[in-house]
Coordinates of C-alpha atoms in Angstrom, one line a residue:
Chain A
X84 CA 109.2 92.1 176.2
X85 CA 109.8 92.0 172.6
X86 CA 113.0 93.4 170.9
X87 CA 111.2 95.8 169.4
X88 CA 109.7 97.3 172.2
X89 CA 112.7 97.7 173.9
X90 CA 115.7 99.3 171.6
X91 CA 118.0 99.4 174.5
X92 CA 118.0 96.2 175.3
X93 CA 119.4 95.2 171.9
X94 CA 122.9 96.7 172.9
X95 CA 122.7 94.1 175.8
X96 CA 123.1 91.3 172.7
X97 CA 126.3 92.9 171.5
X98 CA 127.5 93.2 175.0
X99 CA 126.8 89.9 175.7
X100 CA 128.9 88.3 172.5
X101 CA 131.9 90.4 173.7
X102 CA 131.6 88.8 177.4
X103 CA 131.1 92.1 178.3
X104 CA 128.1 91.8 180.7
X105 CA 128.1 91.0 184.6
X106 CA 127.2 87.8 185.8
X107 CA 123.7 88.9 186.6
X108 CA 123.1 90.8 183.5
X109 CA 124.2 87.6 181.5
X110 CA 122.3 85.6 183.0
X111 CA 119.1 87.7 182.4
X112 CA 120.0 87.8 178.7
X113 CA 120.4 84.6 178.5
X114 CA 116.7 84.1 180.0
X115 CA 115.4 86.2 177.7
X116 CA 117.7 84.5 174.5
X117 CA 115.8 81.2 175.6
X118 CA 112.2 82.9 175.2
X119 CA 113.0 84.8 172.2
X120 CA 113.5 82.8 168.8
X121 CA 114.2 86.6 167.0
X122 CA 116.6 87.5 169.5
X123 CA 118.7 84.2 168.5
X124 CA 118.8 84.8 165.1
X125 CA 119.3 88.5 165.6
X126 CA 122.6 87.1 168.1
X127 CA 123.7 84.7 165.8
X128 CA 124.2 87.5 162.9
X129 CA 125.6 89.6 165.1
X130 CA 128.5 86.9 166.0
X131 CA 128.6 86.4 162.2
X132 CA 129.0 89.7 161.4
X133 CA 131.9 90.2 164.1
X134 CA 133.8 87.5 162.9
X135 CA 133.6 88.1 159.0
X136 CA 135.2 91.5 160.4
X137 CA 138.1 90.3 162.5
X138 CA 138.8 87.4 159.6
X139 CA 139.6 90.2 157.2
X140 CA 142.9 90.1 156.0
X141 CA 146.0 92.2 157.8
X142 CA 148.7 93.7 156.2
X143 CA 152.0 93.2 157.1
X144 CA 154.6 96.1 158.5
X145 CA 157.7 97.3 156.2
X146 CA 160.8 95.4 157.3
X147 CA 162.5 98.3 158.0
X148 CA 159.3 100.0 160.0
X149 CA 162.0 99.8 163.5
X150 CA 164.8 101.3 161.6
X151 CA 163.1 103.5 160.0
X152 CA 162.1 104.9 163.7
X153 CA 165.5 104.4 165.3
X154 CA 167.1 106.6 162.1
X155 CA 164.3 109.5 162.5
X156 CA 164.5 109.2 166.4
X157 CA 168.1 110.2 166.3
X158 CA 168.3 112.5 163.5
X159 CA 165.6 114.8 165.6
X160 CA 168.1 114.0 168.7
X161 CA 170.9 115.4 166.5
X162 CA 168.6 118.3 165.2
X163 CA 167.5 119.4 168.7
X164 CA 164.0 118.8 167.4
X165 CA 162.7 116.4 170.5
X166 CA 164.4 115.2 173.3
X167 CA 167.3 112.5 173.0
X168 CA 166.2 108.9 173.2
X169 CA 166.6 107.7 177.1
X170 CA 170.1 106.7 177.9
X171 CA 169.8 105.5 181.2
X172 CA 170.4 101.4 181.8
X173 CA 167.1 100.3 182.3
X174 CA 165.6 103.0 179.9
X175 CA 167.5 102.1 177.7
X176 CA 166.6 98.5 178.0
X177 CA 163.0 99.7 178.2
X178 CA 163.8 102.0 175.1
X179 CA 164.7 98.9 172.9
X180 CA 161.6 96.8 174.1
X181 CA 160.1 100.0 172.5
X182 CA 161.7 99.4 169.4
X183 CA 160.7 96.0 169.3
X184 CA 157.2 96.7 169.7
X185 CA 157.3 99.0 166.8
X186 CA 157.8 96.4 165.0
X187 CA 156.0 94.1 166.5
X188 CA 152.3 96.2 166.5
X189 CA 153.9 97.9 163.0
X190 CA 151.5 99.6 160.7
X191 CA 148.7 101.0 163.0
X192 CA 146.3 102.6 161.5
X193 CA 145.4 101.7 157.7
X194 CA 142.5 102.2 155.0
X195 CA 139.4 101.7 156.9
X196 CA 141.3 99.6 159.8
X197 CA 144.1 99.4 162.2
X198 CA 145.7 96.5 161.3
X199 CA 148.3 93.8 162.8
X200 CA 151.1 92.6 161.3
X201 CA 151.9 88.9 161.3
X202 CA 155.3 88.5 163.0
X203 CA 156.6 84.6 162.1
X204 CA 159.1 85.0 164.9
X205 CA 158.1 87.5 167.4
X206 CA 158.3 84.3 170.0
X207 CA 161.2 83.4 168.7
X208 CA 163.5 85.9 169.4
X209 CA 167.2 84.4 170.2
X210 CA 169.3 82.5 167.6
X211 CA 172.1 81.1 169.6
X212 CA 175.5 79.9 168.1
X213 CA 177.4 77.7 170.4
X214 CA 181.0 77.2 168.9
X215 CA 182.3 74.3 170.7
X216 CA 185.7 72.6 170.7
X217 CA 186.4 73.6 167.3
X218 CA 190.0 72.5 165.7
X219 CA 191.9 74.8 164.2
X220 CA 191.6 73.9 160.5
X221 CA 193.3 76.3 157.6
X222 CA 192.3 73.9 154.7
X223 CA 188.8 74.4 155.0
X224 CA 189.0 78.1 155.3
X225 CA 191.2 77.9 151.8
X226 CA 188.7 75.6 150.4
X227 CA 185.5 77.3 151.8
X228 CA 187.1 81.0 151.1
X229 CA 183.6 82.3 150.0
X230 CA 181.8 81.5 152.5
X231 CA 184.6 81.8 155.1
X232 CA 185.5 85.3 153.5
X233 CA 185.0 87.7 156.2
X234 CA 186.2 85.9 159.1
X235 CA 189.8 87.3 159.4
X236 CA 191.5 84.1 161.2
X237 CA 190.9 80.4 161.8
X238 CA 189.0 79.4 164.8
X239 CA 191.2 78.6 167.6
X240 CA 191.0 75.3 169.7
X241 CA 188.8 75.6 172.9
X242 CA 188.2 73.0 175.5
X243 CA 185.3 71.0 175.2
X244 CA 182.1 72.0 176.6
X245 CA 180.0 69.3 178.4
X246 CA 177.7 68.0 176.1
X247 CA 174.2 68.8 177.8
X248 CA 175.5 72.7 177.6
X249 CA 174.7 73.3 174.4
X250 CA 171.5 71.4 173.1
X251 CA 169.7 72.9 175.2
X252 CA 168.8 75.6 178.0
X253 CA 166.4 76.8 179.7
X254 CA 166.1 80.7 180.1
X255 CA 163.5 83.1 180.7
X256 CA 163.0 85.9 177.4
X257 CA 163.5 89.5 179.4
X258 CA 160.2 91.8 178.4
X259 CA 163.0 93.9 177.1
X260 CA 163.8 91.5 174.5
X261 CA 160.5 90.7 173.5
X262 CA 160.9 90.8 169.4
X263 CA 164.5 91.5 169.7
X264 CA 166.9 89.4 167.7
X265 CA 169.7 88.0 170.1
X266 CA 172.7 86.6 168.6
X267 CA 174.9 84.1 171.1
X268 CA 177.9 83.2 170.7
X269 CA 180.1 81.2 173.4
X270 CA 183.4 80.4 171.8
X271 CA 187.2 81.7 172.1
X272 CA 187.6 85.6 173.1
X273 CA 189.1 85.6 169.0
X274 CA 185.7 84.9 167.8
X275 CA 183.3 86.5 170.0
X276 CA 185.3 89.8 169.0
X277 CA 185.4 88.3 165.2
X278 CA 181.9 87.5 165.5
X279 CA 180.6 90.3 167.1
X280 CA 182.6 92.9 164.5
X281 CA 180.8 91.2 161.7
X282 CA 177.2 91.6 163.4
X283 CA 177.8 94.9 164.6
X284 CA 178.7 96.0 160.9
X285 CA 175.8 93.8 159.5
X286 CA 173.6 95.9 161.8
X287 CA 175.1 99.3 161.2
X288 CA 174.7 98.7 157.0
X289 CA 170.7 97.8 157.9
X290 CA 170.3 100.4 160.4
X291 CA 169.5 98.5 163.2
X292 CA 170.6 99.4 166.8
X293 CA 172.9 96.8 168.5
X294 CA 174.2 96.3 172.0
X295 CA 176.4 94.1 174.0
X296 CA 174.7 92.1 176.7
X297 CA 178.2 89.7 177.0
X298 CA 178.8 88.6 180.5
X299 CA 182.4 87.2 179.5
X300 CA 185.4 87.4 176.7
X301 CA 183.5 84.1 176.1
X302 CA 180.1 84.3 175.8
X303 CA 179.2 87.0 173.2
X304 CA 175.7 88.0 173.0
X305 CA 174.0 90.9 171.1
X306 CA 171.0 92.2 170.5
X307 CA 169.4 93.4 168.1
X308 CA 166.6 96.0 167.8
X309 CA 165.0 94.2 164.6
X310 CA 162.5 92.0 165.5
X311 CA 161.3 92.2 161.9
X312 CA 164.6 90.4 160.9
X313 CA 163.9 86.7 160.4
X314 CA 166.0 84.2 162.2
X315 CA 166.9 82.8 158.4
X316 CA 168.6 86.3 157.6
X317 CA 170.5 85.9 160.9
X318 CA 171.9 82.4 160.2
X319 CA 172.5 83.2 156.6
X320 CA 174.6 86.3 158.0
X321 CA 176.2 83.7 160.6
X322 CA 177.1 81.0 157.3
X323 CA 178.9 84.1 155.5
X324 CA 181.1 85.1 158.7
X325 CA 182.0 81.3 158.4
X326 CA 180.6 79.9 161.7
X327 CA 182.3 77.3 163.4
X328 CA 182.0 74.3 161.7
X329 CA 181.2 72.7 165.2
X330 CA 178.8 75.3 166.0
X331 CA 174.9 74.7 166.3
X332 CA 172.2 76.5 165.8
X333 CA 169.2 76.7 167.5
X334 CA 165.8 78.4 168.3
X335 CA 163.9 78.6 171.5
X336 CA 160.6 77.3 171.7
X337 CA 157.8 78.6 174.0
X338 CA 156.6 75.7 176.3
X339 CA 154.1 76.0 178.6
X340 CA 154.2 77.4 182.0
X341 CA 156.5 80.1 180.2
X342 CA 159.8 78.2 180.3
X343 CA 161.7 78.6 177.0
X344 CA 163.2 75.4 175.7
X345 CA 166.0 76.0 172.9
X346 CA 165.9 73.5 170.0
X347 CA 168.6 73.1 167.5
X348 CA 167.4 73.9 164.4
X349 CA 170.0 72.6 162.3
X350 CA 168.8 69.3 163.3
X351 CA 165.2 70.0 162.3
X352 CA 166.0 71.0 158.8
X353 CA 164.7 68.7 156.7
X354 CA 166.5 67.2 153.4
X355 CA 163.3 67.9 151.2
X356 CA 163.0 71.8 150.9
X357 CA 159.1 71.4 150.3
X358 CA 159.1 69.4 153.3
X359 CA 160.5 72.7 155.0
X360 CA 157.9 74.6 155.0
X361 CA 155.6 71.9 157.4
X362 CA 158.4 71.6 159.1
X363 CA 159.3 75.3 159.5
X364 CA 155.5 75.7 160.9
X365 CA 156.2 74.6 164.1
X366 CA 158.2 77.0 164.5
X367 CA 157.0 80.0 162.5
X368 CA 152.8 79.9 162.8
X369 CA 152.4 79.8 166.4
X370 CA 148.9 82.1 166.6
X371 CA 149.5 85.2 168.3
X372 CA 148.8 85.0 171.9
X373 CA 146.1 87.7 172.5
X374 CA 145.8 88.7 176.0
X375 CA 142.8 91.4 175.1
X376 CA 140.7 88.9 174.2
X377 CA 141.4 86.0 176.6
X378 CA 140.8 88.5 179.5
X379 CA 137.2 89.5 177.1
X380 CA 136.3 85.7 178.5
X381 CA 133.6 85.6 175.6
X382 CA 130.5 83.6 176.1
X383 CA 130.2 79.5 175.1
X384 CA 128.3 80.5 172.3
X385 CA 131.2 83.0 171.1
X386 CA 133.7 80.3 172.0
X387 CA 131.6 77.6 170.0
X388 CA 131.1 79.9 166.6
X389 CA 135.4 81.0 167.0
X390 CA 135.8 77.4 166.9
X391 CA 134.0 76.6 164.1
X392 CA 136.0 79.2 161.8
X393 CA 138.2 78.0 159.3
X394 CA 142.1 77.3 161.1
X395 CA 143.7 79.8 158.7
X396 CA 141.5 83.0 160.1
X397 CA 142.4 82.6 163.5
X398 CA 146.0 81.6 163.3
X399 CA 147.4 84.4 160.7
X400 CA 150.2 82.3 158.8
X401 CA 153.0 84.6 157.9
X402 CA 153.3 85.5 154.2
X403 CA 154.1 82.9 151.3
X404 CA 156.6 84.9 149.5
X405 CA 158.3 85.4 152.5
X406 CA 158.4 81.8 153.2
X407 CA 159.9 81.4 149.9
X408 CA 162.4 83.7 150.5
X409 CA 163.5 82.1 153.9
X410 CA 163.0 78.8 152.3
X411 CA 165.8 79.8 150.0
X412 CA 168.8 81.5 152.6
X413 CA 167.7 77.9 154.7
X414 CA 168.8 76.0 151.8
X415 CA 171.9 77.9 151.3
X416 CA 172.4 77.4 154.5
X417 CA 172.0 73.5 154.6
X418 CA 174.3 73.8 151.5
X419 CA 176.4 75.7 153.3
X420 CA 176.2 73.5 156.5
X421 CA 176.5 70.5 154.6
X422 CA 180.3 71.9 152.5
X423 CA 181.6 72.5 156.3
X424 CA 180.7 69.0 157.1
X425 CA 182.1 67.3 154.2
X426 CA 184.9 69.5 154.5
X427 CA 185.3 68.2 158.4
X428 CA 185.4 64.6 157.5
X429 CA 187.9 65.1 154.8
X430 CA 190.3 66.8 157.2
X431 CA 189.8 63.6 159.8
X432 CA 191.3 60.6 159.3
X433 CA 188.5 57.8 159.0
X434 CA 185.9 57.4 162.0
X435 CA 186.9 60.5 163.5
X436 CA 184.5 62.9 161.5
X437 CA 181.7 63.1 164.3
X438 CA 184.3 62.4 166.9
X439 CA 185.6 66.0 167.4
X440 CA 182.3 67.7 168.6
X441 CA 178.8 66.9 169.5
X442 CA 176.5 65.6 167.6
X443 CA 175.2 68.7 165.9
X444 CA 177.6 68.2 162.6
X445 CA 175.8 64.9 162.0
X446 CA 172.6 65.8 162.3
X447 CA 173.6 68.9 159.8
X448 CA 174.9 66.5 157.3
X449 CA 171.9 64.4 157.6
X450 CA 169.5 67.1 156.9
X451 CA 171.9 68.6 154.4
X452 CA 171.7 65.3 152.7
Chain B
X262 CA 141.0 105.4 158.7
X263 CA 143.9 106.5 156.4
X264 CA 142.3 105.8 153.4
X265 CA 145.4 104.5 152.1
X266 CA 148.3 101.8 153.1
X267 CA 151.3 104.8 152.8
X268 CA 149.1 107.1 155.3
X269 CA 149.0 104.3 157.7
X270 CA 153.1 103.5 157.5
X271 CA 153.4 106.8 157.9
X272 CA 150.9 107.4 161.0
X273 CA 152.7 104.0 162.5
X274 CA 155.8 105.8 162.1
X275 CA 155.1 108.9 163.7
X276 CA 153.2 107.2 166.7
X277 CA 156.0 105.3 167.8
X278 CA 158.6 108.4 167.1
X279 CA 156.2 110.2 169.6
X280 CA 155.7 107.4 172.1
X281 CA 159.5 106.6 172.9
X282 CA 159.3 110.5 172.9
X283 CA 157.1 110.6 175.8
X284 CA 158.0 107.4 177.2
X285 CA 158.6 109.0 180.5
X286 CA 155.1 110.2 180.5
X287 CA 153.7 106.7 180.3
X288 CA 152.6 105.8 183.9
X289 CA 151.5 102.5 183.5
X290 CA 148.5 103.1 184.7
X291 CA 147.1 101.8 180.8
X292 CA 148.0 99.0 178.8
X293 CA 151.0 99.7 176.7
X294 CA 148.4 99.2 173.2
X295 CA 146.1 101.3 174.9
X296 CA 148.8 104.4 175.3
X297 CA 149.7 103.4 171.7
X298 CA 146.4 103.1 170.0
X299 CA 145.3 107.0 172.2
X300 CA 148.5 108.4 170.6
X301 CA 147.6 107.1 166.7
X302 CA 144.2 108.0 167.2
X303 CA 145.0 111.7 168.4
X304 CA 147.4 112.1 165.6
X305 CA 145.1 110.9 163.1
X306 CA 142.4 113.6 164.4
X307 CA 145.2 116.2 164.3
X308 CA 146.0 115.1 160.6
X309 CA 142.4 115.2 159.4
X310 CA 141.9 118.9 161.2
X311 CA 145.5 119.9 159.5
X312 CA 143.8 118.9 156.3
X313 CA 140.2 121.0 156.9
X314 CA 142.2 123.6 157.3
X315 CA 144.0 123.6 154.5
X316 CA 142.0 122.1 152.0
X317 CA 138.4 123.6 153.4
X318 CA 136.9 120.1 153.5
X319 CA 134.6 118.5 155.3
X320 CA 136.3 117.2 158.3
X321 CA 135.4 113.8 157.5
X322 CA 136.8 114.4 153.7
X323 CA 140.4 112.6 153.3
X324 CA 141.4 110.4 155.9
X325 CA 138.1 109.0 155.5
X326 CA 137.7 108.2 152.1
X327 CA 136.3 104.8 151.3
X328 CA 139.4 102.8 150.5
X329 CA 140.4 103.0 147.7
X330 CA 141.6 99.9 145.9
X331 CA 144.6 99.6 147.7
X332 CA 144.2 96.0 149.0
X333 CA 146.5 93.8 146.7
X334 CA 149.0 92.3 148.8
X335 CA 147.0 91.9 151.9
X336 CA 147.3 88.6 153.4
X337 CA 144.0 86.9 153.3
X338 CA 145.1 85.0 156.9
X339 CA 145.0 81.4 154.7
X340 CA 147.5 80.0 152.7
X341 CA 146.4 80.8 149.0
X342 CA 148.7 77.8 147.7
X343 CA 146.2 75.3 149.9
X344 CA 143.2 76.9 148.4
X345 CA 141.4 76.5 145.4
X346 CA 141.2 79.0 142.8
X347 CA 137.5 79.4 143.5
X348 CA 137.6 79.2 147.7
X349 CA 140.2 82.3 146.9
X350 CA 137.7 84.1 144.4
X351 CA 135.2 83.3 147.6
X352 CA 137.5 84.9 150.2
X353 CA 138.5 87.8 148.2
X354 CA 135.0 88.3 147.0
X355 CA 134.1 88.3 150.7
X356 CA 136.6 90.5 151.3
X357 CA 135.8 93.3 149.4
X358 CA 132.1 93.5 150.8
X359 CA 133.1 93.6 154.1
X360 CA 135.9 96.5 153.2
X361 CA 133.2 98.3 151.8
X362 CA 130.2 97.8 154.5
X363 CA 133.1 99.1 156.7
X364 CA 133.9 102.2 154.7
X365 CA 130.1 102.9 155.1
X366 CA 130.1 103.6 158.7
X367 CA 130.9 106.8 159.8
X368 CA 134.3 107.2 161.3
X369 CA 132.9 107.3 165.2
X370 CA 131.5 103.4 164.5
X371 CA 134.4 102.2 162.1
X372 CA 137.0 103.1 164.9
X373 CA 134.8 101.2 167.6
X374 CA 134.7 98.0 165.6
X375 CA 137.8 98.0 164.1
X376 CA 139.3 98.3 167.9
X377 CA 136.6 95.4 168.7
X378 CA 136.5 92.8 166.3
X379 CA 140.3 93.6 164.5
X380 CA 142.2 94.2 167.6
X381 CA 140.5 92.8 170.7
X382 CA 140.2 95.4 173.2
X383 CA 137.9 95.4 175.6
X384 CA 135.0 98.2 175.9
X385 CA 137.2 100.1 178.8
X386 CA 140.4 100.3 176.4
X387 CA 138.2 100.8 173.6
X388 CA 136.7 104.2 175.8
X389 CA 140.1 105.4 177.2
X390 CA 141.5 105.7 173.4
X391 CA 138.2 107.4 172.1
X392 CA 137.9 108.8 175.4
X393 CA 134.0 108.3 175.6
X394 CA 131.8 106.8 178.4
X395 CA 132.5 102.6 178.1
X396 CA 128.6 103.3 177.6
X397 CA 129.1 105.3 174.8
X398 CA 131.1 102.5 173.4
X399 CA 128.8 99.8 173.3
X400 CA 125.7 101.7 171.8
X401 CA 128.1 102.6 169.0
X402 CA 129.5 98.9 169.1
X403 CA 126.0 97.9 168.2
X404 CA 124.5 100.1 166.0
X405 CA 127.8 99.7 163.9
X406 CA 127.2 95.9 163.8
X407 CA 123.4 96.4 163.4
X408 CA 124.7 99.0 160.4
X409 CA 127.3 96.0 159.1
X410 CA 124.5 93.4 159.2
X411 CA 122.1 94.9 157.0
X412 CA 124.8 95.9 154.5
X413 CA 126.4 92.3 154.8
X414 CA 123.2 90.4 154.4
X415 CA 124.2 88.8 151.3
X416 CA 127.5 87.4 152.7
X417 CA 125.9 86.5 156.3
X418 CA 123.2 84.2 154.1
X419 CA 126.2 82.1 152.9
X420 CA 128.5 82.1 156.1

């Protein structure tokens, strides 16, 4: 039977380059593919056309897309316009999971397409500051007063954690959390509060809804319904509260089997800022993980032709300017990192500089070098 | 389906406002997207009825314009600082043709391949958004493909 013949039996091509035909019906196509030369070229332009469609380019969502919602959400709540915003615990939890996704899925519909915005971070959704055995230290507050400015105290002296605590962990990312920004901090009850102030006023001047998930005085963590806020705004915010000198800073990383593994990123900032940005990859241009089309299971022949595209149309690398512009708070942050560090050994008497806390400070001044 | 980038913030906005309206509606019974994508989809439809009314067009008039120029600042999906000036003419170039075969379909087809090929839902999502047969879906899956061939033939020759 010729294609012509039989108009209905085209659809079965398209069908069959979504993976969208049972096991039977594949096979008969296939049959039929290995008889008909014009069927394979009218296949093989069909695949072609699908993917010069999905390499099209996406926009990117407003920054402010989940605050934008949060503020409209609540000034109908306040109007009596729609019902309040769930209160309940896990609602609410549910409710901010929401908000991430906003974000997350962004603009939905656009000219001529819905498009999907290209998150750098949305698997990176925790920046953790461990404050660890942290002298007190009034000259470098003095010294540092600009960067130090809105921290209203010194750091007070807490016992030393064990070393392996704060490298590294291994936690599991609650759905609810998905895309949200978590801040951590696990220092003296002064601080966490200290800390916490700061964020929470950070987050009230951007509009972005904040809660405590602490579980003690010392061990602060908040969350933050902005998963459009990039982990280099965070840590820039964290340098200006005047973060422990001692503290680290790291980033979970997604390893397989769905563990999350925490790296500290101060350590993997390189010297070189243009080296940054190769660097920063590894962390930033992880391709989205798309469930939709993994459970599509598309044909060999799909799987062969998405393989020989181009790297850059599957993998949707986040925006150059905005790489610029985290590129730049990093380096004020290496800077930043760097001051505390040289600040630290000036306070010490000689070959105690690293002594006082982990080895975080010298791998900071070794990438702030 | 806008026909421009500040209809499409705006429609984003408004479907999430009314999804974590109606959360407690969402049975789980669909995929999260899926509710999502349903909710956009019916708003849009309600915005492009709004505007027959008012303005006495055809209902396809507005929100279905052919874009309309609007694309600066879209994110080709490659780094344009690894690219050379004329790979990025290429792409652009590219670009353009394929906004525009798109634009060409009528809105039924557009939506069916830009949830296919842009978003990666499968033909049963694709039908409980539209809320047609999954049938239904795949004829119009094909003949809007069969439709983007012919108008892509030049750029299909060099891919």
């Amino acid at each position: 039977m010729t294609m012509a013949s039989d108009p209905d039996k085209l659809e079965l091509l398209t069908a069959y380059l979504d993976g969208e035909l049972s096991e039977a019906k594949r096979r008969e196509v296939e049959g039929w593919l290995a008889q008909d030369r014009s069927a394979q070229s009218l296949l093989a332009d069909l695949g072609r056309t699908a993917r010069l469609v999905s390499a099209l380019p996406r926009e990117q969502a407003p920054r402010d897309l989940s605050g934008r919602i949060t503020v409209r959400l609540e000034r109908e709540a306040l109007l009596g316009n729609s019902p309040p915003a769930p209160r309940t615990s896990s609602s609410r939890s549910r409710w901010l999971g929401w908000m991430a996704l906003a974000a997350s899925i962004a603009l939905v519909i656009t000219a001529g397409w819905l498009f999907w915005p290209q998150s750098s971070f949305t698997s990176h959704s925790e920046v953790i500051v461990v404050a660890e055995n942290e002298p007190p230290r009034t000259p470098m507050r003095a010294q540092n007063a600009q960067a130090a400015k809105s921290l209203d105290g010194r750091l007070a002296a807490r016992p030393a954690m064990p070393a392996e605590a704060a490298p590294a962990r291994d936690r599991s990312i609650s759905p609810s959390a998905i895309g949200a920004r978590r801040i951590v901090v696990e220092a003296d009850p002064g601080t966490c509060r200290r800390i916490e102030a700061e964020v929470r006023a950070f987050a009230r001047a951007r509009q972005i809804s904040a809660r405590d998930q602490s579980a003690g005085a010392d061990a602060k963590m908040i969350e933050l319904a902005a998963p459009d806020l990039h982990v280099a705004e965070l840590t820039s915010l964290l340098a200006q509260i005047g973060v422990p000198a001692g503290a680290k800073i790291v980033t979970p990383t997604q390893e397989a089997g769905g563990s999350v593994q925490f790296e500290d990123l101060g350590t993997r900032i390189p010297t070189d800022p243009s080296a940054w940005r190769e660097e920063k990859r590894e962390y930033a241009d992880e391709p989205r993980t798309d469930a939709a089309t993994a459970a599509a299971a598309p044909s060999e022949e799909t799987r062969a032709q998405k393989s020989a595209e181009p790297p850059g149309s599957a993998s949707r690398p986040s925006d150059p300017t905005q790489k610029d512009e985290l590129g730049g708070e990093l380096r004020t942050l290496i800077v930043e990192f760097r001051h505390r560090a040289e600040l630290k050994a000036g306070d010490q008497p000689a070959g105690a500089a690293g002594g006082a806390t982990s080895s975080a400070p010298t791998s900071r001044e070794a990438g702030g070098g | 389906m806008c026909g421009s980038r500040q209809d499409a913030e705006d429609f984003a906005q408004e479907t999430f406002v009314k999804a974590l309206q109606s959360i407690d509606r969402f049975d789980g019974r669909s995929r999260l997207y899926t509710w999502l994508f349903r909710i956009a989809v019916n708003l849009v439809i309600s915005a492009r009825r709004r505007r027959f009314r008012m303005a006495g067009h055809a209902l396809d008039a507005g929100l279905d314009d052919p874009p309309r120029g609007d694309w600066r600042g879209l994110d080709s999906g490659r780094n344009p600082a690894a690219q050379a000036p004329d790979e990025l003419a290429a792409d652009h170039e590219r670009h353009r043709i394929v906004l525009e075969a798109l634009a060409a379909l009528d809105k039924d087809h557009r939506a069916v391949v830009v949830l296919r090929d842009i978003e990666s839902l499968d033909y049963s999502e694709i039908a409980e958004i539209l809320n047609v047969p999954a049938g239904t879906v795949k004829s119009r899956l094909h003949r809007a493909r069969m439709s983007l061939r012919q108008r892509l033939m030049p750029v299909l020759g060099a891919t």
